[in-house]
mmCIF file of N, CA and C in Angstrom:
data_model
loop_
_atom_site.group_PDB
_atom_site.id
_atom_site.type_symbol
_atom_site.label_atom_id
_atom_site.label_comp_id
_atom_site.label_asym_id
_atom_site.label_seq_id
_atom_site.Cartn_x
_atom_site.Cartn_y
_atom_site.Cartn_z
ATOM 1 N N UNK A 1 194.529 36.247 -47.238
ATOM 2 C CA UNK A 1 193.470 35.921 -47.995
ATOM 3 C C UNK A 1 192.841 34.663 -48.216
ATOM 4 N N UNK A 2 194.472 34.227 -47.882
ATOM 5 C CA UNK A 2 193.342 32.826 -47.546
ATOM 6 C C UNK A 2 191.915 32.449 -46.466
ATOM 7 N N UNK A 3 191.814 32.978 -45.544
ATOM 8 C CA UNK A 3 190.326 32.513 -45.385
ATOM 9 C C UNK A 3 189.709 33.825 -44.431
ATOM 10 N N UNK A 4 190.462 35.785 -45.305
ATOM 11 C CA UNK A 4 189.213 36.229 -45.398
ATOM 12 C C UNK A 4 187.421 35.552 -46.199
ATOM 13 N N UNK A 5 187.894 34.721 -47.454
ATOM 14 C CA UNK A 5 186.061 34.718 -47.224
ATOM 15 C C UNK A 5 185.375 34.258 -46.040
ATOM 16 N N UNK A 6 186.524 33.492 -45.146
ATOM 17 C CA UNK A 6 185.077 33.494 -44.348
ATOM 18 C C UNK A 6 184.563 34.551 -43.419
ATOM 19 N N UNK A 7 185.234 35.145 -43.405
ATOM 20 C CA UNK A 7 185.188 36.814 -42.375
ATOM 21 C C UNK A 7 183.915 36.742 -43.373
ATOM 22 N N UNK A 8 183.869 37.413 -44.405
ATOM 23 C CA UNK A 8 182.791 37.593 -46.129
ATOM 24 C C UNK A 8 181.693 36.405 -45.522
ATOM 25 N N UNK A 9 181.685 35.159 -45.635
ATOM 26 C CA UNK A 9 180.799 34.185 -45.156
ATOM 27 C C UNK A 9 180.032 33.978 -43.935
ATOM 28 N N UNK A 10 180.830 34.567 -43.035
ATOM 29 C CA UNK A 10 180.460 34.982 -41.925
ATOM 30 C C UNK A 10 179.404 36.363 -41.696
ATOM 31 N N UNK A 11 179.401 37.211 -42.465
ATOM 32 C CA UNK A 11 178.568 37.866 -42.734
ATOM 33 C C UNK A 11 177.617 37.675 -43.648
ATOM 34 N N UNK A 12 177.380 37.060 -44.469
ATOM 35 C CA UNK A 12 176.458 36.597 -45.234
ATOM 36 C C UNK A 12 175.710 35.623 -43.986
ATOM 37 N N UNK A 13 175.967 35.011 -43.543
ATOM 38 C CA UNK A 13 175.621 34.251 -42.431
ATOM 39 C C UNK A 13 174.965 34.961 -41.323
ATOM 40 N N UNK A 14 175.609 36.265 -40.398
ATOM 41 C CA UNK A 14 174.652 37.601 -39.979
ATOM 42 C C UNK A 14 173.835 37.713 -40.658
ATOM 43 N N UNK A 15 173.604 38.309 -41.879
ATOM 44 C CA UNK A 15 172.653 39.110 -42.772
ATOM 45 C C UNK A 15 171.510 37.809 -42.438
ATOM 46 N N UNK A 16 171.906 36.459 -43.596
ATOM 47 C CA UNK A 16 170.506 35.179 -43.754
ATOM 48 C C UNK A 16 170.261 35.291 -42.536
ATOM 49 N N UNK A 17 170.928 35.196 -41.069
ATOM 50 C CA UNK A 17 170.285 35.554 -39.750
ATOM 51 C C UNK A 17 169.198 36.352 -39.529
ATOM 52 N N UNK A 18 169.282 37.277 -40.250
ATOM 53 C CA UNK A 18 168.868 38.666 -39.502
ATOM 54 C C UNK A 18 167.555 38.435 -40.595
ATOM 55 N N UNK A 19 167.838 38.317 -41.882
ATOM 56 C CA UNK A 19 166.762 38.593 -43.062
ATOM 57 C C UNK A 19 166.082 36.904 -43.180
ATOM 58 N N UNK A 20 166.310 35.911 -42.776
ATOM 59 C CA UNK A 20 165.697 34.655 -42.754
ATOM 60 C C UNK A 20 164.829 33.912 -41.250
ATOM 61 N N UNK A 21 163.745 34.544 -40.510
ATOM 62 C CA UNK A 21 163.375 33.952 -39.841
ATOM 63 C C UNK A 21 162.635 32.839 -39.799
ATOM 64 N N UNK A 22 162.080 31.998 -39.335
ATOM 65 C CA UNK A 22 161.212 30.723 -39.053
ATOM 66 C C UNK A 22 160.180 31.278 -38.619
ATOM 67 N N UNK A 23 158.875 30.240 -39.241
ATOM 68 C CA UNK A 23 157.650 31.254 -38.689
ATOM 69 C C UNK A 23 157.669 29.938 -37.632
ATOM 70 N N UNK A 24 158.266 28.753 -37.445
ATOM 71 C CA UNK A 24 157.896 28.114 -35.968
ATOM 72 C C UNK A 24 158.529 28.555 -35.535
ATOM 73 N N UNK A 25 158.915 28.043 -33.894
ATOM 74 C CA UNK A 25 159.512 28.061 -33.330
ATOM 75 C C UNK A 25 161.165 27.291 -33.514
ATOM 76 N N UNK A 26 162.204 28.163 -33.355
ATOM 77 C CA UNK A 26 163.119 27.507 -34.072
ATOM 78 C C UNK A 26 164.050 26.517 -33.198
ATOM 79 N N UNK A 27 163.857 26.386 -31.707
ATOM 80 C CA UNK A 27 164.064 26.148 -30.782
ATOM 81 C C UNK A 27 165.585 25.999 -30.200
ATOM 82 N N UNK A 28 166.703 25.507 -29.416
ATOM 83 C CA UNK A 28 167.042 26.575 -28.615
ATOM 84 C C UNK A 28 168.565 26.399 -29.995
ATOM 85 N N UNK A 29 168.693 25.588 -31.008
ATOM 86 C CA UNK A 29 169.303 26.119 -31.969
ATOM 87 C C UNK A 29 169.932 27.627 -32.440
ATOM 88 N N UNK A 30 168.554 28.307 -32.664
ATOM 89 C CA UNK A 30 168.265 29.666 -32.728
ATOM 90 C C UNK A 30 168.508 30.349 -31.586
ATOM 91 N N UNK A 31 168.336 29.633 -30.718
ATOM 92 C CA UNK A 31 169.320 30.426 -29.243
ATOM 93 C C UNK A 31 170.984 30.181 -29.124
ATOM 94 N N UNK A 32 171.260 29.120 -29.316
ATOM 95 C CA UNK A 32 172.943 28.588 -29.771
ATOM 96 C C UNK A 32 173.263 29.939 -30.361
ATOM 97 N N UNK A 33 172.493 30.200 -31.777
ATOM 98 C CA UNK A 33 173.349 30.349 -33.024
ATOM 99 C C UNK A 33 173.784 32.519 -32.393
ATOM 100 N N UNK A 34 172.345 32.414 -31.599
ATOM 101 C CA UNK A 34 172.438 33.803 -31.413
ATOM 102 C C UNK A 34 173.225 34.084 -30.265
ATOM 103 N N UNK A 35 173.543 33.027 -29.333
ATOM 104 C CA UNK A 35 174.912 33.529 -28.060
ATOM 105 C C UNK A 35 175.929 33.162 -29.067
ATOM 106 N N UNK A 36 176.267 32.372 -29.328
ATOM 107 C CA UNK A 36 177.550 31.894 -30.399
ATOM 108 C C UNK A 36 177.519 33.092 -31.187
ATOM 109 N N UNK A 37 177.200 33.963 -32.635
ATOM 110 C CA UNK A 37 177.398 35.433 -32.787
ATOM 111 C C UNK A 37 177.546 36.447 -31.537
ATOM 112 N N UNK A 38 177.272 36.632 -30.764
ATOM 113 C CA UNK A 38 177.642 37.938 -29.753
ATOM 114 C C UNK A 38 179.206 37.131 -29.637
ATOM 115 N N UNK A 39 179.468 35.649 -29.079
ATOM 116 C CA UNK A 39 180.304 35.881 -28.813
ATOM 117 C C UNK A 39 181.509 35.961 -30.266
ATOM 118 N N UNK A 40 181.385 35.644 -31.229
ATOM 119 C CA UNK A 40 182.076 35.845 -31.872
ATOM 120 C C UNK A 40 182.567 37.573 -32.075
ATOM 121 N N UNK A 41 181.078 38.136 -32.215
ATOM 122 C CA UNK A 41 181.625 39.540 -32.342
ATOM 123 C C UNK A 41 182.515 40.468 -31.308
ATOM 124 N N UNK A 42 182.295 39.472 -29.947
ATOM 125 C CA UNK A 42 183.146 40.002 -28.943
ATOM 126 C C UNK A 42 184.493 39.085 -29.083
ATOM 127 N N UNK A 43 185.245 38.758 -30.854
ATOM 128 C CA UNK A 43 186.244 38.048 -30.792
ATOM 129 C C UNK A 43 186.228 36.615 -29.658
ATOM 130 N N UNK A 44 185.743 36.286 -28.799
ATOM 131 C CA UNK A 44 185.236 35.403 -27.875
ATOM 132 C C UNK A 44 185.145 34.296 -28.903
ATOM 133 N N UNK A 45 186.678 33.372 -28.817
ATOM 134 C CA UNK A 45 185.703 32.406 -30.440
ATOM 135 C C UNK A 45 185.918 31.106 -29.655
ATOM 136 N N UNK A 46 186.564 30.638 -28.536
ATOM 137 C CA UNK A 46 186.339 29.554 -27.790
ATOM 138 C C UNK A 46 185.090 29.619 -26.910
ATOM 139 N N UNK A 47 184.476 30.801 -26.595
ATOM 140 C CA UNK A 47 183.387 30.958 -25.572
ATOM 141 C C UNK A 47 182.168 30.233 -26.917
ATOM 142 N N UNK A 48 182.259 31.297 -28.028
ATOM 143 C CA UNK A 48 181.311 30.941 -29.258
ATOM 144 C C UNK A 48 181.452 29.319 -29.223
ATOM 145 N N UNK A 49 182.599 28.620 -29.630
ATOM 146 C CA UNK A 49 182.194 27.555 -29.709
ATOM 147 C C UNK A 49 181.544 26.606 -28.722
ATOM 148 N N UNK A 50 181.423 26.704 -27.458
ATOM 149 C CA UNK A 50 181.110 25.673 -26.253
ATOM 150 C C UNK A 50 179.240 26.629 -26.686
ATOM 151 N N UNK A 51 179.504 27.764 -26.762
ATOM 152 C CA UNK A 51 178.165 27.994 -27.051
ATOM 153 C C UNK A 51 177.049 26.970 -27.969
ATOM 154 N N UNK A 52 177.773 27.090 -29.070
ATOM 155 C CA UNK A 52 177.170 25.768 -30.566
ATOM 156 C C UNK A 52 177.277 25.002 -29.329
ATOM 157 N N UNK A 53 178.053 24.127 -29.032
ATOM 158 C CA UNK A 53 177.775 22.812 -28.062
ATOM 159 C C UNK A 53 177.922 21.949 -29.433
ATOM 160 N N UNK A 54 177.568 20.167 -28.831
ATOM 161 C CA UNK A 54 177.437 19.204 -30.119
ATOM 162 C C UNK A 54 176.176 19.534 -31.013
ATOM 163 N N UNK A 55 176.914 19.209 -31.927
ATOM 164 C CA UNK A 55 175.577 19.413 -32.790
ATOM 165 C C UNK A 55 175.468 17.898 -33.704
ATOM 166 N N UNK A 56 174.325 17.348 -33.436
ATOM 167 C CA UNK A 56 174.004 15.769 -34.313
ATOM 168 C C UNK A 56 173.883 16.133 -35.529
ATOM 169 N N UNK A 57 174.571 15.089 -36.107
ATOM 170 C CA UNK A 57 175.487 15.007 -37.214
ATOM 171 C C UNK A 57 174.590 14.381 -38.254
ATOM 172 N N UNK A 58 173.465 13.265 -37.819
ATOM 173 C CA UNK A 58 172.757 13.162 -38.486
ATOM 174 C C UNK A 58 171.292 14.037 -38.543
ATOM 175 N N UNK A 59 171.606 14.758 -37.841
ATOM 176 C CA UNK A 59 169.787 15.247 -38.089
ATOM 177 C C UNK A 59 169.704 16.223 -39.351
ATOM 178 N N UNK A 60 168.720 16.484 -39.966
ATOM 179 C CA UNK A 60 168.367 17.433 -40.722
ATOM 180 C C UNK A 60 168.682 18.829 -40.637
ATOM 181 N N UNK A 61 169.536 19.100 -41.974
ATOM 182 C CA UNK A 61 169.673 20.301 -41.469
ATOM 183 C C UNK A 61 168.600 21.388 -41.837
ATOM 184 N N UNK A 62 167.966 22.077 -40.640
ATOM 185 C CA UNK A 62 166.672 23.067 -40.416
ATOM 186 C C UNK A 62 168.007 24.402 -40.156
ATOM 187 N N UNK A 63 167.654 25.526 -41.178
ATOM 188 C CA UNK A 63 168.598 26.887 -41.343
ATOM 189 C C UNK A 63 169.316 27.070 -40.278
ATOM 190 N N UNK A 64 168.784 26.985 -39.298
ATOM 191 C CA UNK A 64 169.348 27.342 -37.629
ATOM 192 C C UNK A 64 170.518 26.172 -37.527
ATOM 193 N N UNK A 65 170.207 24.862 -37.525
ATOM 194 C CA UNK A 65 171.574 24.289 -37.696
ATOM 195 C C UNK A 65 172.580 24.500 -38.775
ATOM 196 N N UNK A 66 172.337 24.681 -39.578
ATOM 197 C CA UNK A 66 172.830 25.015 -40.599
ATOM 198 C C UNK A 66 174.318 25.873 -40.648
ATOM 199 N N UNK A 67 173.166 26.741 -40.058
ATOM 200 C CA UNK A 67 174.014 28.353 -39.412
ATOM 201 C C UNK A 67 174.874 27.952 -39.233
ATOM 202 N N UNK A 68 175.033 27.175 -37.697
ATOM 203 C CA UNK A 68 175.470 26.799 -36.766
ATOM 204 C C UNK A 68 177.251 26.166 -37.332
ATOM 205 N N UNK A 69 176.960 25.100 -38.134
ATOM 206 C CA UNK A 69 177.517 24.206 -38.320
ATOM 207 C C UNK A 69 178.710 24.930 -39.230
ATOM 208 N N UNK A 70 177.985 26.098 -40.088
ATOM 209 C CA UNK A 70 178.603 26.922 -40.474
ATOM 210 C C UNK A 70 180.000 27.868 -39.790
ATOM 211 N N UNK A 71 179.383 28.666 -38.842
ATOM 212 C CA UNK A 71 179.901 29.356 -38.074
ATOM 213 C C UNK A 71 181.027 28.376 -37.180
ATOM 214 N N UNK A 72 180.328 26.944 -36.710
ATOM 215 C CA UNK A 72 181.715 26.262 -36.222
ATOM 216 C C UNK A 72 182.746 26.403 -37.485
ATOM 217 N N UNK A 73 182.065 25.733 -38.817
ATOM 218 C CA UNK A 73 183.543 26.046 -39.493
ATOM 219 C C UNK A 73 184.244 26.962 -39.302
ATOM 220 N N UNK A 74 183.827 28.248 -39.534
ATOM 221 C CA UNK A 74 184.566 29.329 -39.326
ATOM 222 C C UNK A 74 185.507 29.711 -38.273
ATOM 223 N N UNK A 75 184.718 29.056 -36.762
ATOM 224 C CA UNK A 75 185.235 29.382 -35.464
ATOM 225 C C UNK A 75 186.661 28.694 -35.894
ATOM 226 N N UNK A 76 186.999 27.090 -36.099
ATOM 227 C CA UNK A 76 187.525 26.541 -35.627
ATOM 228 C C UNK A 76 188.714 26.394 -36.805
ATOM 229 N N UNK A 77 188.343 27.696 -38.136
ATOM 230 C CA UNK A 77 189.271 27.974 -38.865
ATOM 231 C C UNK A 77 190.937 28.385 -37.581
ATOM 232 N N UNK A 78 189.438 29.854 -37.013
ATOM 233 C CA UNK A 78 190.222 30.871 -36.100
ATOM 234 C C UNK A 78 190.685 29.975 -35.061
ATOM 235 N N UNK A 79 190.239 29.019 -34.793
ATOM 236 C CA UNK A 79 191.433 28.239 -33.912
ATOM 237 C C UNK A 79 192.284 27.126 -34.279
ATOM 238 N N UNK A 80 192.647 27.313 -35.932
ATOM 239 C CA UNK A 80 193.469 26.562 -35.903
ATOM 240 C C UNK A 80 193.277 25.176 -36.393
ATOM 241 N N UNK A 81 192.240 24.686 -36.353
ATOM 242 C CA UNK A 81 191.278 23.558 -36.516
ATOM 243 C C UNK A 81 190.794 23.056 -37.674
ATOM 244 N N UNK A 82 191.948 23.671 -38.698
ATOM 245 C CA UNK A 82 190.974 22.608 -40.097
ATOM 246 C C UNK A 82 190.309 21.506 -40.395
ATOM 247 N N UNK A 83 190.830 20.721 -39.672
ATOM 248 C CA UNK A 83 190.047 19.314 -40.131
ATOM 249 C C UNK A 83 188.494 19.577 -39.647
ATOM 250 N N UNK A 84 188.756 20.394 -38.532
ATOM 251 C CA UNK A 84 187.298 20.157 -37.803
ATOM 252 C C UNK A 84 186.429 21.403 -38.861
ATOM 253 N N UNK A 85 187.042 22.275 -39.236
ATOM 254 C CA UNK A 85 186.640 23.489 -39.976
ATOM 255 C C UNK A 85 185.867 22.653 -41.180
ATOM 256 N N UNK A 86 186.660 21.899 -42.227
ATOM 257 C CA UNK A 86 186.539 21.251 -43.010
ATOM 258 C C UNK A 86 185.425 20.280 -43.640
ATOM 259 N N UNK A 87 185.517 19.418 -42.011
ATOM 260 C CA UNK A 87 183.678 18.851 -41.981
ATOM 261 C C UNK A 87 182.940 19.561 -41.613
ATOM 262 N N UNK A 88 182.628 20.268 -40.861
ATOM 263 C CA UNK A 88 181.495 21.140 -40.597
ATOM 264 C C UNK A 88 181.220 21.705 -41.896
ATOM 265 N N UNK A 89 182.035 22.670 -42.757
ATOM 266 C CA UNK A 89 181.937 23.075 -44.399
ATOM 267 C C UNK A 89 181.469 21.955 -45.237
ATOM 268 N N UNK A 90 182.294 20.915 -44.820
ATOM 269 C CA UNK A 90 181.386 19.744 -45.985
ATOM 270 C C UNK A 90 180.044 18.763 -45.610
ATOM 271 N N UNK A 91 179.319 19.661 -44.309
ATOM 272 C CA UNK A 91 177.982 19.203 -43.708
ATOM 273 C C UNK A 91 176.672 20.113 -44.364
ATOM 274 N N UNK A 92 177.472 21.474 -44.111
ATOM 275 C CA UNK A 92 176.576 22.498 -44.891
ATOM 276 C C UNK A 92 177.286 22.810 -46.446
ATOM 277 N N UNK A 93 177.990 21.903 -47.014
ATOM 278 C CA UNK A 93 178.124 21.617 -48.734
ATOM 279 C C UNK A 93 176.631 20.823 -49.136
ATOM 280 N N UNK A 94 176.699 19.703 -48.137
ATOM 281 C CA UNK A 94 175.602 18.645 -48.835
ATOM 282 C C UNK A 94 174.615 19.081 -48.770
ATOM 283 N N UNK A 95 173.788 19.816 -47.857
ATOM 284 C CA UNK A 95 172.797 20.759 -47.642
ATOM 285 C C UNK A 95 171.788 21.604 -47.143
ATOM 286 N N UNK A 96 172.719 22.163 -47.535
ATOM 287 C CA UNK A 96 172.326 23.571 -46.716
ATOM 288 C C UNK A 96 172.790 24.626 -48.112
ATOM 289 N N UNK A 97 172.064 24.522 -49.355
ATOM 290 C CA UNK A 97 172.444 25.680 -50.698
ATOM 291 C C UNK A 97 172.272 27.690 -50.358
ATOM 292 N N UNK A 98 171.673 28.092 -49.109
ATOM 293 C CA UNK A 98 171.962 29.252 -49.259
ATOM 294 C C UNK A 98 173.653 29.257 -49.058
ATOM 295 N N UNK A 99 174.303 28.361 -47.851
ATOM 296 C CA UNK A 99 175.631 28.583 -48.413
ATOM 297 C C UNK A 99 176.815 27.643 -48.685
ATOM 298 N N UNK A 100 176.092 26.674 -49.238
ATOM 299 C CA UNK A 100 176.847 25.970 -49.989
ATOM 300 C C UNK A 100 177.592 25.962 -50.941
ATOM 301 N N UNK A 101 178.113 27.684 -51.841
ATOM 302 C CA UNK A 101 178.578 27.771 -52.569
ATOM 303 C C UNK A 101 180.214 28.440 -51.064
ATOM 304 N N UNK A 102 179.337 29.134 -49.974
ATOM 305 C CA UNK A 102 180.872 29.624 -48.947
ATOM 306 C C UNK A 102 181.133 28.589 -48.594
ATOM 307 N N UNK A 103 180.341 27.869 -48.570
ATOM 308 C CA UNK A 103 181.346 26.017 -47.418
ATOM 309 C C UNK A 103 181.973 25.576 -48.439
ATOM 310 N N UNK A 104 181.891 25.491 -49.894
ATOM 311 C CA UNK A 104 182.731 25.102 -50.753
ATOM 312 C C UNK A 104 183.557 26.020 -50.982
ATOM 313 N N UNK A 105 183.884 27.042 -51.200
ATOM 314 C CA UNK A 105 184.942 27.853 -50.764
ATOM 315 C C UNK A 105 186.008 27.748 -50.152
ATOM 316 N N UNK A 106 185.501 27.159 -48.913
ATOM 317 C CA UNK A 106 185.996 26.788 -47.749
ATOM 318 C C UNK A 106 187.166 25.911 -47.766
ATOM 319 N N UNK A 107 186.356 24.676 -48.275
ATOM 320 C CA UNK A 107 186.582 23.470 -48.592
ATOM 321 C C UNK A 107 187.442 23.091 -49.751
ATOM 322 N N UNK A 108 187.844 23.800 -50.783
ATOM 323 C CA UNK A 108 188.405 24.332 -52.236
ATOM 324 C C UNK A 108 189.524 25.100 -51.308
ATOM 325 N N UNK A 109 189.915 25.481 -50.705
ATOM 326 C CA UNK A 109 191.064 26.209 -49.748
ATOM 327 C C UNK A 109 191.864 24.845 -48.698
ATOM 328 N N UNK A 110 191.266 24.546 -48.234
ATOM 329 C CA UNK A 110 191.560 23.444 -47.726
ATOM 330 C C UNK A 110 192.448 22.299 -48.467
ATOM 331 N N UNK A 111 191.642 21.694 -49.209
ATOM 332 C CA UNK A 111 191.747 20.839 -50.033
ATOM 333 C C UNK A 111 192.933 21.237 -50.918
ATOM 334 N N UNK A 112 192.811 22.211 -51.701
ATOM 335 C CA UNK A 112 194.297 22.989 -51.809
ATOM 336 C C UNK A 112 195.351 22.882 -51.378
ATOM 337 N N UNK A 113 195.728 23.256 -50.063
ATOM 338 C CA UNK A 113 196.654 23.411 -49.223
ATOM 339 C C UNK A 113 197.232 22.088 -48.924
ATOM 340 N N UNK A 114 196.490 21.411 -48.927
ATOM 341 C CA UNK A 114 196.977 19.919 -48.339
ATOM 342 C C UNK A 114 196.794 18.842 -49.485
ATOM 343 N N UNK A 115 197.248 19.596 -50.664
ATOM 344 C CA UNK A 115 197.155 18.855 -52.086
ATOM 345 C C UNK A 115 196.892 17.667 -52.067
ATOM 346 N N UNK A 116 195.364 17.894 -51.926
ATOM 347 C CA UNK A 116 193.885 16.625 -52.328
ATOM 348 C C UNK A 116 193.273 17.150 -53.220
ATOM 349 N N UNK A 117 194.114 16.498 -54.735
ATOM 350 C CA UNK A 117 193.670 16.973 -56.092
ATOM 351 C C UNK A 117 192.730 16.365 -56.342
ATOM 352 N N UNK A 118 191.890 15.274 -56.592
ATOM 353 C CA UNK A 118 190.813 14.424 -56.792
ATOM 354 C C UNK A 118 189.695 15.561 -56.206
ATOM 355 N N UNK A 119 189.409 15.446 -54.748
ATOM 356 C CA UNK A 119 188.835 16.169 -53.839
ATOM 357 C C UNK A 119 188.553 17.458 -54.566
ATOM 358 N N UNK A 120 189.816 18.145 -55.011
ATOM 359 C CA UNK A 120 189.772 19.528 -54.938
ATOM 360 C C UNK A 120 189.119 19.405 -56.169
ATOM 361 N N UNK A 121 189.460 18.999 -57.457
ATOM 362 C CA UNK A 121 188.203 18.699 -58.284
ATOM 363 C C UNK A 121 187.319 18.428 -58.720
ATOM 364 N N UNK A 122 186.986 17.604 -57.699
ATOM 365 C CA UNK A 122 185.629 16.900 -57.556
ATOM 366 C C UNK A 122 184.587 17.751 -57.192
ATOM 367 N N UNK A 123 185.596 18.968 -56.035
ATOM 368 C CA UNK A 123 184.514 19.798 -55.556
ATOM 369 C C UNK A 123 184.549 21.207 -56.495
ATOM 370 N N UNK A 124 184.901 21.753 -56.651
ATOM 371 C CA UNK A 124 184.987 22.715 -58.193
ATOM 372 C C UNK A 124 184.496 22.778 -58.985
ATOM 373 N N UNK A 125 183.827 21.446 -59.913
ATOM 374 C CA UNK A 125 182.905 20.446 -60.213
ATOM 375 C C UNK A 125 181.819 20.314 -60.082
ATOM 376 N N UNK A 126 181.278 20.024 -59.138
ATOM 377 C CA UNK A 126 180.349 19.946 -58.629
ATOM 378 C C UNK A 126 179.744 21.839 -58.293
ATOM 379 N N UNK A 127 180.324 22.723 -57.789
ATOM 380 C CA UNK A 127 180.300 23.630 -57.332
ATOM 381 C C UNK A 127 179.665 24.302 -59.029
ATOM 382 N N UNK A 128 180.536 24.505 -59.874
ATOM 383 C CA UNK A 128 180.126 24.565 -61.311
ATOM 384 C C UNK A 128 178.964 24.484 -61.936
ATOM 385 N N UNK A 129 178.934 23.277 -61.288
ATOM 386 C CA UNK A 129 177.534 21.734 -61.975
ATOM 387 C C UNK A 129 175.701 22.504 -61.339
ATOM 388 N N UNK A 130 175.979 22.783 -60.035
ATOM 389 C CA UNK A 130 175.097 22.918 -58.727
ATOM 390 C C UNK A 130 174.512 24.724 -58.492
ATOM 391 N N UNK A 131 175.814 25.773 -58.835
ATOM 392 C CA UNK A 131 176.122 27.014 -58.784
ATOM 393 C C UNK A 131 176.925 27.691 -59.888
ATOM 394 N N UNK A 132 176.250 27.693 -60.514
ATOM 395 C CA UNK A 132 177.354 28.008 -61.804
ATOM 396 C C UNK A 132 177.734 30.698 -62.142
ATOM 397 N N UNK A 133 176.909 30.351 -60.838
ATOM 398 C CA UNK A 133 176.641 31.765 -60.942
ATOM 399 C C UNK A 133 176.964 32.263 -59.559
ATOM 400 N N UNK A 134 177.812 31.772 -58.847
ATOM 401 C CA UNK A 134 178.120 31.955 -57.761
ATOM 402 C C UNK A 134 179.601 32.854 -58.236
ATOM 403 N N UNK A 135 180.120 34.215 -57.230
ATOM 404 C CA UNK A 135 180.784 34.930 -57.346
ATOM 405 C C UNK A 135 182.256 33.873 -56.900
ATOM 406 N N UNK A 136 182.371 33.020 -55.910
ATOM 407 C CA UNK A 136 182.812 32.217 -56.137
ATOM 408 C C UNK A 136 183.317 31.679 -56.472
ATOM 409 N N UNK A 137 182.790 30.973 -57.669
ATOM 410 C CA UNK A 137 183.212 30.072 -58.339
ATOM 411 C C UNK A 137 184.106 30.274 -59.467
ATOM 412 N N UNK A 138 184.649 31.287 -59.577
ATOM 413 C CA UNK A 138 185.840 31.690 -60.674
ATOM 414 C C UNK A 138 187.066 31.459 -59.723
ATOM 415 N N UNK A 139 186.843 31.764 -58.596
ATOM 416 C CA UNK A 139 187.759 32.004 -57.734
ATOM 417 C C UNK A 139 188.558 30.424 -57.271
ATOM 418 N N UNK A 140 187.612 30.151 -57.408
ATOM 419 C CA UNK A 140 187.716 28.303 -56.805
ATOM 420 C C UNK A 140 188.546 27.223 -58.568
ATOM 421 N N UNK A 141 187.621 28.114 -59.096
ATOM 422 C CA UNK A 141 188.416 27.833 -60.400
ATOM 423 C C UNK A 141 189.976 27.763 -60.706
ATOM 424 N N UNK A 142 190.238 29.482 -60.113
ATOM 425 C CA UNK A 142 191.752 29.744 -60.314
ATOM 426 C C UNK A 142 192.486 28.791 -59.453
ATOM 427 N N UNK A 143 191.994 28.595 -58.219
ATOM 428 C CA UNK A 143 192.425 27.520 -57.233
ATOM 429 C C UNK A 143 193.056 26.251 -57.508
ATOM 430 N N UNK A 144 192.183 25.777 -58.228
ATOM 431 C CA UNK A 144 192.283 24.651 -58.838
ATOM 432 C C UNK A 144 193.337 24.142 -59.958
ATOM 433 N N UNK A 145 193.408 25.532 -60.647
ATOM 434 C CA UNK A 145 193.890 25.558 -61.873
ATOM 435 C C UNK A 145 195.843 25.645 -61.626
ATOM 436 N N UNK A 146 195.707 26.400 -60.193
ATOM 437 C CA UNK A 146 196.888 26.330 -60.053
ATOM 438 C C UNK A 146 197.358 25.650 -58.804
ATOM 439 N N UNK A 147 196.833 24.117 -58.806
ATOM 440 C CA UNK A 147 196.812 23.426 -58.080
ATOM 441 C C UNK A 147 197.994 22.055 -59.038
#
């Protein structure tokens, strides 16, 4: 159950990717996302990471770039790199509302498993303020209560 919501989040990501196409040319981010998701569907995690490539940490998050960050976080989890996953989800949490609560859920789990109580409290409190109707809020609050 620990990383199952990441799979759910990836499903949401695919849904958003199919349902929300940019009117302008999204450029290389869309191509990288499409290629990475193709590898994900094949279970080729490392190839998907390579398809994503380097992501600019300072660039404004377009929908395509935000989805790339989310996929990178999910893949980092699958490849047992929780620190990279946490950083990727933090980027999405801070700047891309359509996936922010899913990113927060992943961060909550990371923080709870490492006993990072102040960070966990801050994330759950902010999640409750920003997304009071998120279906992931009750689960996040339960994780906090158990920490």
